[in-house]
Amino acid sequence: MRDEQAPYTSGSFIVRQGQEKDFIDAIEAVAEWTIENYSSVSEITLFRDQTRIGRFFTLFRWDDEESIDAWRADPEFGVYMTQIREHCEKVDVSSLERERRFTRIN
């Protein structure tokens, strides 16, 4: 698949105060499991919001939609998401496609 059409999944998390390390460990576990078991994921990034304490975002870049469906249907994914949710006040997940990309031309 061409880079411009690569699908993404993302998560938005509001983590309970004092549970940030446990949350990051849980995200690291699902990221490692995903990389080991789904060759169609090309990059996983965890972002920490610098303006709101306890807010994090994930971005998973995939090769195809079918792999996302298989990943979400995998029972292990559910186990990892349960562990992540234990540390959060709120979790929102999304499937994304790139609408536009803006870059600097030198």
mmCIF file with all atom_site columns, C-alpha atoms in Angstrom, residues 100-106:
data_model
loop_
_atom_site.group_PDB
_atom_site.id
_atom_site.type_symbol
_atom_site.label_atom_id
_atom_site.label_alt_id
_atom_site.label_comp_id
_atom_site.label_asym_id
_atom_site.label_entity_id
_atom_site.label_seq_id
_atom_site.pdbx_PDB_ins_code
_atom_site.Cartn_x
_atom_site.Cartn_y
_atom_site.Cartn_z
_atom_site.occupancy
_atom_site.B_iso_or_equiv
_atom_site.pdbx_formal_charge
_atom_site.auth_seq_id
_atom_site.auth_comp_id
_atom_site.auth_asym_id
_atom_site.auth_atom_id
_atom_site.pdbx_PDB_model_num
ATOM 1 C CA . ARG A 1 100 ? -4.031 15.740 4.001 1.00 0.00 ? 100 ARG A CA 1
ATOM 2 C CA . ARG A 1 101 ? -0.330 15.993 4.662 1.00 0.00 ? 101 ARG A CA 1
ATOM 3 C CA . PHE A 1 102 ? 1.420  19.328 4.863 1.00 0.00 ? 102 PHE A CA 1
ATOM 4 C CA . THR A 1 103 ? 5.193  19.568 4.592 1.00 0.00 ? 103 THR A CA 1
ATOM 5 C CA . ARG A 1 104 ? 7.739  22.312 4.268 1.00 0.00 ? 104 ARG A CA 1
ATOM 6 C CA . ILE A 1 105 ? 9.282  22.635 0.832 1.00 0.00 ? 105 ILE A CA 1
ATOM 7 C CA . ASN A 1 106 ? 12.810 23.993 0.964 1.00 0.00 ? 106 ASN A CA 1
#
